Coordinates of N, CA and C in Angstrom, one line a residue:
D1 N 1.1 -1.0 -0.2 CA 0.1 -0.3 0.0 C 0.9 1.4 -0.1
N2 N 0.4 2.3 -0.3 CA 0.8 3.7 -0.6 C 2.0 3.9 1.4
K3 N 1.3 4.2 2.2 CA 2.0 4.3 3.3 C 3.6 3.2 3.5
T4 N 3.5 1.7 3.1 CA 4.5 1.2 2.7 C 5.7 1.7 1.6
K5 N 5.2 1.9 0.8 CA 6.0 2.3 -0.3 C 6.4 3.9 0.0
A6 N 5.6 4.6 0.6 CA 5.9 6.1 1.4 C 7.4 5.8 2.2
K7 N 7.3 4.9 2.9 CA 8.6 4.3 4.3 C 9.4 3.9 3.5
A8 N 9.2 3.3 2.7 CA 10.4 2.6 1.7 C 11.0 4.0 0.7
V9 N 10.8 5.2 0.3 CA 11.2 6.0 -0.2 C 12.1 7.2 0.8
R10 N 11.6 6.9 1.9 CA 11.8 7.8 2.9 C 13.0 7.1 3.9
V11 N 12.9 6.0 3.6 CA 14.6 5.6 4.3 C 15.5 5.5 3.1
A12 N 15.1 5.4 1.7 CA 15.8 5.7 0.7 C 16.5 7.2 0.7
C13 N 15.8 7.8 0.6 CA 16.6 9.5 0.8 C 17.3 9.8 1.9
Q14 N 16.7 9.2 3.0 CA 17.8 9.1 4.4 C 19.4 8.6 4.4
L15 N 19.2 7.5 3.6 CA 20.4 6.9 3.2 C 20.6 7.3 2.5
N16 N 20.5 8.1 1.1 CA 20.9 8.8 0.1 C 21.8 10.1 1.0
A17 N 21.1 10.4 1.9 CA 21.5 11.4 2.4 C 22.5 11.5 3.3
A18 N 22.3 10.5 4.1 CA 23.7 10.1 5.1 C 25.0 10.0 3.8
A19 N 24.7 9.5 2.7 CA 26.1 9.1 1.9 C 26.6 10.4 1.7
V20 N 25.8 11.3 1.2 CA 26.2 12.5 0.8 C 27.0 13.1 1.7
Q21 N 26.5 13.2 3.2 CA 26.8 14.1 3.7 C 28.2 13.5 4.6
L22 N 28.4 11.8 4.1 CA 29.8 11.4 4.5 C 31.0 12.0 3.4
K23 N 30.4 12.1 2.5 CA 31.2 12.5 1.7 C 31.4 14.0 1.8
L24 N 30.4 14.7 2.3 CA 31.1 15.9 2.9 C 31.5 16.4 3.8
K25 N 31.7 15.4 4.6 CA 32.5 14.7 6.0 C 31.5 15.7 6.9
E26 N 30.3 15.8 6.7 CA 29.5 15.9 7.3 C 29.1 15.0 8.6
Y27 N 29.8 14.7 10.0 CA 29.3 13.3 10.4 C 28.9 12.9 11.2
G28 N 28.1 14.4 11.4 CA 27.2 14.4 12.3 C 25.8 14.0 12.0
E29 N 25.8 14.6 10.8 CA 24.5 15.0 9.9 C 24.3 13.6 9.4
A30 N 25.3 12.9 9.2 CA 25.1 11.5 8.3 C 24.7 10.5 9.7
K31 N 25.5 10.6 10.5 CA 24.8 10.1 11.6 C 23.4 10.0 12.4
A32 N 23.2 11.1 12.2 CA 21.4 11.7 12.9 C 20.3 11.2 11.1
A33 N 21.1 11.1 10.2 CA 20.2 10.2 9.0 C 20.2 8.8 9.5
C34 N 21.2 8.4 9.6 CA 21.1 7.2 10.1 C 20.3 6.4 11.4
N35 N 20.2 7.4 12.3 CA 19.7 7.1 13.5 C 18.4 6.9 12.9
S36 N 17.7 7.8 12.5 CA 16.3 7.9 12.0 C 15.6 6.8 11.3
V37 N 16.8 5.8 10.4 CA 16.5 5.1 9.8 C 16.0 3.7 10.8
L38 N 17.3 4.1 11.4 CA 17.3 2.8 12.7 C 16.3 2.8 13.3
K39 N 15.7 4.1 13.6 CA 14.4 3.8 14.8 C 13.7 2.8 14.1
D40 N 13.3 3.0 13.1 CA 12.5 2.2 12.4 C 12.7 0.9 12.1
E41 N 14.2 0.4 11.4 CA 14.6 -0.4 11.1 C 16.2 -0.8 11.4
K42 N 16.3 -1.3 12.5 CA 16.9 -1.9 13.6 C 18.1 -3.1 12.8
G43 N 17.9 -3.6 11.5 CA 18.9 -4.2 10.9 C 18.8 -3.7 9.6
N44 N 19.0 -2.6 9.6 CA 19.1 -2.1 8.0 C 21.0 -1.6 7.9
V45 N 21.0 -2.8 7.2 CA 22.8 -3.0 7.0 C 23.4 -1.6 6.7
K46 N 22.9 -1.2 5.5 CA 23.1 0.4 5.1 C 23.2 1.1 6.1
A47 N 22.3 1.5 7.0 CA 22.3 2.3 7.4 C 22.8 1.8 9.0
V48 N 23.8 0.7 9.6 CA 24.9 0.9 10.3 C 26.1 0.9 9.6
Y49 N 26.3 0.6 8.6 CA 27.6 0.6 8.1 C 27.7 2.4 7.7
R50 N 26.5 3.1 7.2 CA 27.0 4.2 7.3 C 27.3 5.0 8.5
R51 N 26.3 4.8 9.7 CA 26.5 5.3 10.8 C 27.8 5.0 11.4
A52 N 28.6 3.9 11.3 CA 30.0 3.3 11.5 C 30.8 4.1 10.6
Q53 N 30.3 4.6 9.5 CA 31.8 5.3 8.8 C 31.5 6.8 9.3
A54 N 30.6 6.9 10.0 CA 30.1 8.3 10.6 C 31.2 8.6 11.7
D55 N 30.5 7.5 12.7 CA 31.9 7.4 13.8 C 32.9 7.7 14.0
L56 N 33.3 7.0 12.7 CA 35.1 6.7 12.3 C 35.4 8.6 11.7
G57 N 34.6 9.4 11.4 CA 34.7 10.4 11.0 C 34.9 11.5 12.3
L58 N 33.7 10.9 13.2 CA 33.8 11.9 14.5 C 34.9 10.9 15.0
K59 N 35.7 10.2 15.1 CA 36.7 9.8 16.1 C 35.9 8.8 17.4
N60 N 35.0 8.3 17.2 CA 34.2 7.4 18.0 C 34.5 5.7 17.6
F61 N 36.0 6.0 18.0 CA 36.3 4.6 17.4 C 35.5 3.1 17.9
Q62 N 35.0 3.6 19.2 CA 34.5 2.5 19.6 C 33.1 1.7 19.2
E63 N 32.6 3.1 19.1 CA 31.0 2.7 18.3 C 31.3 2.5 17.2
C64 N 32.2 2.9 16.4 CA 32.3 2.5 14.8 C 32.5 1.2 14.4
I65 N 33.5 0.5 15.7 CA 33.7 -1.0 15.9 C 32.8 -1.7 16.6
A66 N 32.0 -1.2 17.4 CA 30.9 -2.1 17.3 C 29.6 -2.0 16.1
G67 N 29.8 -0.6 15.7 CA 28.9 -0.6 14.4 C 29.2 -1.8 13.1
C68 N 31.2 -1.7 13.3 CA 30.9 -3.1 12.0 C 31.0 -4.3 12.7
K69 N 30.9 -4.7 13.8 CA 30.6 -5.5 14.3 C 29.0 -6.0 14.0
K70 N 28.1 -5.4 14.1 CA 26.6 -5.7 13.8 C 26.8 -5.8 12.2
V71 N 27.5 -5.2 11.5 CA 27.3 -5.3 10.1 C 27.7 -6.4 9.7
V72 N 28.9 -7.4 10.2 CA 29.3 -8.4 10.2 C 28.5 -9.1 10.5
E73 N 27.6 -9.2 11.8 CA 27.0 -9.9 12.3 C 25.8 -9.8 11.3
L74 N 25.3 -9.4 10.9 CA 23.7 -9.0 10.0 C 24.3 -9.9 8.6
D75 N 24.8 -9.6 8.2 CA 25.8 -9.6 6.5 C 27.2 -10.1 6.8
P76 N 27.4 -11.7 6.8 CA 28.8 -11.9 7.2 C 29.9 -11.7 5.7
Q77 N 29.1 -11.6 4.6 CA 30.1 -11.4 3.6 C 30.4 -9.9 3.4
N78 N 30.1 -9.1 3.9 CA 30.4 -7.8 3.9 C 31.8 -7.1 4.2
K79 N 32.7 -7.5 3.0 CA 33.9 -7.0 3.6 C 33.9 -5.4 3.5
E80 N 33.7 -4.3 3.0 CA 33.5 -3.1 4.2 C 33.7 -2.9 5.0
A81 N 32.5 -3.5 5.8 CA 32.5 -3.1 7.1 C 33.9 -4.2 8.1
R82 N 34.3 -5.1 7.6 CA 35.7 -5.8 7.8 C 36.7 -4.8 7.4
V83 N 37.1 -3.9 6.6 CA 38.2 -3.2 6.6 C 37.6 -2.3 7.3
L84 N 36.3 -1.5 7.6 CA 36.2 -0.4 7.8 C 36.5 -0.8 9.7
L85 N 35.7 -1.9 9.8 CA 36.7 -2.6 11.6 C 38.3 -2.2 11.6
K86 N 39.0 -2.7 11.1 CA 40.2 -3.4 10.9 C 40.8 -1.4 11.4
Q87 N 40.5 -0.7 10.3 CA 40.5 0.8 10.3 C 40.4 1.4 11.6
A88 N 39.6 1.4 11.8 CA 39.0 2.1 13.5 C 39.8 1.3 14.7
Q89 N 39.8 0.1 14.5 CA 40.7 -0.7 15.3 C 41.9 -0.2 15.3
A90 N 42.7 0.0 14.5 CA 44.0 0.6 14.3 C 44.0 2.1 14.8
C91 N 43.0 2.8 14.6 CA 42.9 4.6 15.1 C 42.9 3.9 16.6
Q92 N 42.1 3.3 17.0 CA 41.7 2.7 18.7 C 42.8 3.0 19.3
K93 N 43.6 1.7 18.4 CA 45.1 1.5 18.9 C 46.0 3.2 19.2
E94 N 45.7 3.6 18.0 CA 46.7 4.7 18.1 C 46.4 5.9 19.4
E95 N 45.1 5.6 19.1 CA 44.8 6.8 20.4 C 45.0 6.0 21.7
D96 N 44.9 5.0 22.2 CA 45.3 4.5 23.4 C 46.8 4.7 23.8
K97 N 47.9 4.9 23.1 CA 48.9 4.7 23.1 C 49.3 6.2 24.1

């Protein structure tokens, strides 16, 4: 029905907005867009991954690591999340020195 279609379009728009904001290095806005999607769809892999990317940009390394682990849990074949996870762990290690 129309309500379902409208929700799907809204989710797609928010995920696209998050992608654009990540490219513009507007990490706070990107994270907010992802959180908006995740409010309704907790298991949305794209939203979890893009929020993890935003967390890396915000230097929230622990949150990024947790997000990446969740993506891998939801989608074990997701190579991008594994790469981001390694990157976040390296940044965290650097910060812990």
